[in-house]
Short mmCIF file of C-alpha atoms in Angstrom, two decimals:
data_model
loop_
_atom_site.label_atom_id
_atom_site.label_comp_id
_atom_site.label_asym_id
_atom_site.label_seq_id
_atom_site.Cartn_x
_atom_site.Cartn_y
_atom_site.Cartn_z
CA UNK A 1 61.56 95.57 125.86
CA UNK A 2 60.62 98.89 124.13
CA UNK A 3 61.91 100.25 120.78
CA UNK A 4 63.72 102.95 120.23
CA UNK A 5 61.24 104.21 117.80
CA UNK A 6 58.51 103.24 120.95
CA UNK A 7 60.27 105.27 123.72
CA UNK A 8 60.69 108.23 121.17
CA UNK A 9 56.97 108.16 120.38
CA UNK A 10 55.12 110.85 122.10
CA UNK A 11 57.84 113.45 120.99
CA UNK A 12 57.06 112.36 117.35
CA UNK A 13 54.61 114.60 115.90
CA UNK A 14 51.91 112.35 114.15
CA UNK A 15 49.92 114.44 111.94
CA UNK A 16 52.38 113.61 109.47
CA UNK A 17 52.54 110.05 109.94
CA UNK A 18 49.52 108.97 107.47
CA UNK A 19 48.31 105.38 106.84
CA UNK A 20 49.85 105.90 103.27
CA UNK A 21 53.12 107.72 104.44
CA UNK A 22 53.56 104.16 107.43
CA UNK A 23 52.68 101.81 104.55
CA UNK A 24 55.04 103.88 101.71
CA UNK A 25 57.75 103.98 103.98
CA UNK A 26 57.43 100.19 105.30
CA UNK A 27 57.40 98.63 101.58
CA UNK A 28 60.02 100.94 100.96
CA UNK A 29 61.93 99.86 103.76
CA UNK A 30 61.75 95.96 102.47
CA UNK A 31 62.67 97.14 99.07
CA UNK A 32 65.70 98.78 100.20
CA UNK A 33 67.00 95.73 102.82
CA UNK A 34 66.11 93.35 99.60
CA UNK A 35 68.35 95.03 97.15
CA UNK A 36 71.04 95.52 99.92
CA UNK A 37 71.23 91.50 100.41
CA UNK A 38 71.05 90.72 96.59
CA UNK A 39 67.25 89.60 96.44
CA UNK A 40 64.82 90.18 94.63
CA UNK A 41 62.01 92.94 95.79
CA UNK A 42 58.32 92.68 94.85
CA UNK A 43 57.43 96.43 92.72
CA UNK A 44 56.42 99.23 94.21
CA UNK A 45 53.03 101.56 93.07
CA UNK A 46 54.15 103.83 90.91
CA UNK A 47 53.66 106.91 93.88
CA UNK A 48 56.51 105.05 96.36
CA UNK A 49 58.43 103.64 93.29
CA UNK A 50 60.84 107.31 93.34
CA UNK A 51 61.72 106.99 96.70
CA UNK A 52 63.36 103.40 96.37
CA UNK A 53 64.96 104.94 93.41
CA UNK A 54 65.64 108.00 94.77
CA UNK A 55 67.56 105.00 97.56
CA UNK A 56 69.21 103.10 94.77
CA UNK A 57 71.16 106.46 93.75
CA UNK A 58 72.74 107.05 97.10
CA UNK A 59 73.44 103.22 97.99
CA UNK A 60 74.79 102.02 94.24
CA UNK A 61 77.66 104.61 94.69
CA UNK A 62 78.02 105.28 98.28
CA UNK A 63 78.26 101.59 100.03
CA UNK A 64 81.74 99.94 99.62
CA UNK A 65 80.95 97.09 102.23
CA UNK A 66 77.69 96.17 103.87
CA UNK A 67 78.12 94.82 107.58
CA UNK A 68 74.31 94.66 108.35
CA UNK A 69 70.82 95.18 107.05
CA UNK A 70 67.66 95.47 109.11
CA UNK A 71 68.84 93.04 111.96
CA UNK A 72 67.13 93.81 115.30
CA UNK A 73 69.36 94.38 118.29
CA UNK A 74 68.95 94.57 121.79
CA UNK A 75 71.09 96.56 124.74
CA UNK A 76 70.74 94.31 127.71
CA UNK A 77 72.52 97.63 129.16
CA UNK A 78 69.80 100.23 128.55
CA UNK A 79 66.39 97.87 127.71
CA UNK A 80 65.71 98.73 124.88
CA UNK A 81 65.89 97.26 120.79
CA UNK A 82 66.06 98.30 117.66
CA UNK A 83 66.39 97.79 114.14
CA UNK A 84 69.13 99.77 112.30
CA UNK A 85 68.59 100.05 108.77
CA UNK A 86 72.22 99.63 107.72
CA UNK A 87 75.51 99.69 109.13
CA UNK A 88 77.76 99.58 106.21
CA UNK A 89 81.39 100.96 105.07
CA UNK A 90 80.90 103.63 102.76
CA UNK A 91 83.27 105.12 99.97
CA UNK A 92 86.48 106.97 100.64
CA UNK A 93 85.32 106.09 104.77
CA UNK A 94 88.02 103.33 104.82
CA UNK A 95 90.23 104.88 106.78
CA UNK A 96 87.76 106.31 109.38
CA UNK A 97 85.26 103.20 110.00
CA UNK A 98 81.38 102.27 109.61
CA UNK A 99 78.56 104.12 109.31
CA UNK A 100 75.06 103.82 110.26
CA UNK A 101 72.23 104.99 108.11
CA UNK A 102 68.49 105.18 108.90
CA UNK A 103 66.29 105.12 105.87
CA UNK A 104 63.35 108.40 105.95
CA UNK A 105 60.49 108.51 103.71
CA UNK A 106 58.69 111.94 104.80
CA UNK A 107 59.00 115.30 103.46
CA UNK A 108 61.03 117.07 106.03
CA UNK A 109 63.26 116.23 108.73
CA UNK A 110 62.61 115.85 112.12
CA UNK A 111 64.54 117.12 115.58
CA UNK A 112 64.81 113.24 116.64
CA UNK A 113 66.24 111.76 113.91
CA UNK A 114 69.95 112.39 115.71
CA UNK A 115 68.38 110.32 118.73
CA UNK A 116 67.15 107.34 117.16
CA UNK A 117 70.53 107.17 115.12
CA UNK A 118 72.24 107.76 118.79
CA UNK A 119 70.13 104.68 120.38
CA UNK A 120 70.86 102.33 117.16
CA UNK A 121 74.57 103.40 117.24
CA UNK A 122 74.32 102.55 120.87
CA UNK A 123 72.66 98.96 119.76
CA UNK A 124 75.35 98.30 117.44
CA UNK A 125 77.97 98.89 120.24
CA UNK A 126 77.12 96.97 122.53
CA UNK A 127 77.07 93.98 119.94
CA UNK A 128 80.73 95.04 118.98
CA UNK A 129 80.01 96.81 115.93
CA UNK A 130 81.70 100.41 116.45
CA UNK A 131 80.56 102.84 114.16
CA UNK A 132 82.57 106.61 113.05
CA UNK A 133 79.32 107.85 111.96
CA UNK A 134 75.84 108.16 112.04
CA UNK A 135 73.09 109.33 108.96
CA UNK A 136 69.88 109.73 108.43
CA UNK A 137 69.40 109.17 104.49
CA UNK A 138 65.97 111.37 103.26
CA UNK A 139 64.83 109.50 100.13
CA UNK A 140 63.40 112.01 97.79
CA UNK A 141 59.78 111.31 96.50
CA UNK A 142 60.90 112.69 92.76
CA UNK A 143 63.78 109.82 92.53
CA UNK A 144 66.43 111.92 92.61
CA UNK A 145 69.67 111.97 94.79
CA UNK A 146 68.81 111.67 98.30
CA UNK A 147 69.35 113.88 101.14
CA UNK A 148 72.05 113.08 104.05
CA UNK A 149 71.90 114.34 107.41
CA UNK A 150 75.13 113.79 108.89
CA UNK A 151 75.48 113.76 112.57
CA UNK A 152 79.37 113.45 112.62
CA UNK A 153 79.82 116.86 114.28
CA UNK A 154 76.69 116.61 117.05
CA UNK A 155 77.92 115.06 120.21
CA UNK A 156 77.25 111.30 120.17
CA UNK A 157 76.60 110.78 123.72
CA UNK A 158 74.52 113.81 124.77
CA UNK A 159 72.33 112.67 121.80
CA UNK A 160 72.28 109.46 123.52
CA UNK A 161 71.57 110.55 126.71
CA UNK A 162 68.64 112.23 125.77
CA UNK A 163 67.41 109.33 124.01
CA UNK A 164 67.76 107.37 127.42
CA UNK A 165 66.49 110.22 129.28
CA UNK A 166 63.13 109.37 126.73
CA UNK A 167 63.60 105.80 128.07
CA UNK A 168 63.65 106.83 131.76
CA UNK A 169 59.94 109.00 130.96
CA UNK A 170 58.94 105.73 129.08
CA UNK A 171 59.56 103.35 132.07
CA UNK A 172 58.15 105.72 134.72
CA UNK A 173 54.87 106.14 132.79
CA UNK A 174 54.86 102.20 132.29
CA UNK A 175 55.19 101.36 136.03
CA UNK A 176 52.99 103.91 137.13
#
């Protein structure tokens, strides 16, 4: 069964994805999911260090209830997994329900960050989490406040069906 970052793979442009940039974004990753749960997370080099703080601004004052870190998920619908970074109930949200946010480490954003978010949202569905919201949450490399992409306003499901529409192009190359 594919991930969603798998089936999104040869759209992602990969000059930017460095051995440093996979391994900076992985620790910071781990960092992130350990101070979400209350544990405690190993340091960082001083380089990748910003970026977990640059996390630790946004999370300290935007999460009011955490529903899940990091779990991987599976849509027996679609075929597909993935691993959501958080689904969580953010600050003066109560009234319209959960978000999802998908930690980024690069410099720039990227035309399929709305998919992935899509395809997780879709994950978290179909386990009977229902989310108002999805975000992709730019951590900034100089520590400071990070930078939200909201997808609130882009259509959920056309998002989503061009994610699956990457997952129909995955399969047919697979069984070919």
């Amino acid at each position: 069964m594919p991930s969603s970052t798998t089936i999104l793979g040869p759209w992602i442009e990969k000059a930017y994805f460095t051995e440093e940039a996979r391994d900076r974004g992985t620790a910071v990753h781990q960092a992130a999911a350990c101070h979400l749960m209350g544990l405690w997370a190993p340091s960082l080099p001083p380089g990748w260090q910003p970026y977990f703080d640059s996390f630790r601004r946004w999370a300290d004052v935007s999460i009011e209830k955490i529903i899940l870190v990091e779990e991987r998920m599976r849509s027996h619908k679609y075929g597909y997994n993935g691993k959501p970074d958080l689904i969580a109930l953010l600050r003066g949200d109560e009234d319209l329900g959960n978000t999802l946010a998908d930690w980024k480490t690069g410099v720039g954003s990227a035309w399929w960050w709305p998919l992935q978010v899509a395809s997780y949202r879709q994950l978290a569905f179909e386990t009977g989490m229902v989310t108002y919201r999805g975000i992709s949450v730019r951590l900034k490399s100089d520590g400071s406040m990070p930078k939200i992409y909201d997808y609130k306003h882009r259509p959920f499901q056309a998002d989503l069906n061009v994610f699956l529409g990457g997952l129909v192009m995955y399969n047919f190359r697979k069984n070919s």
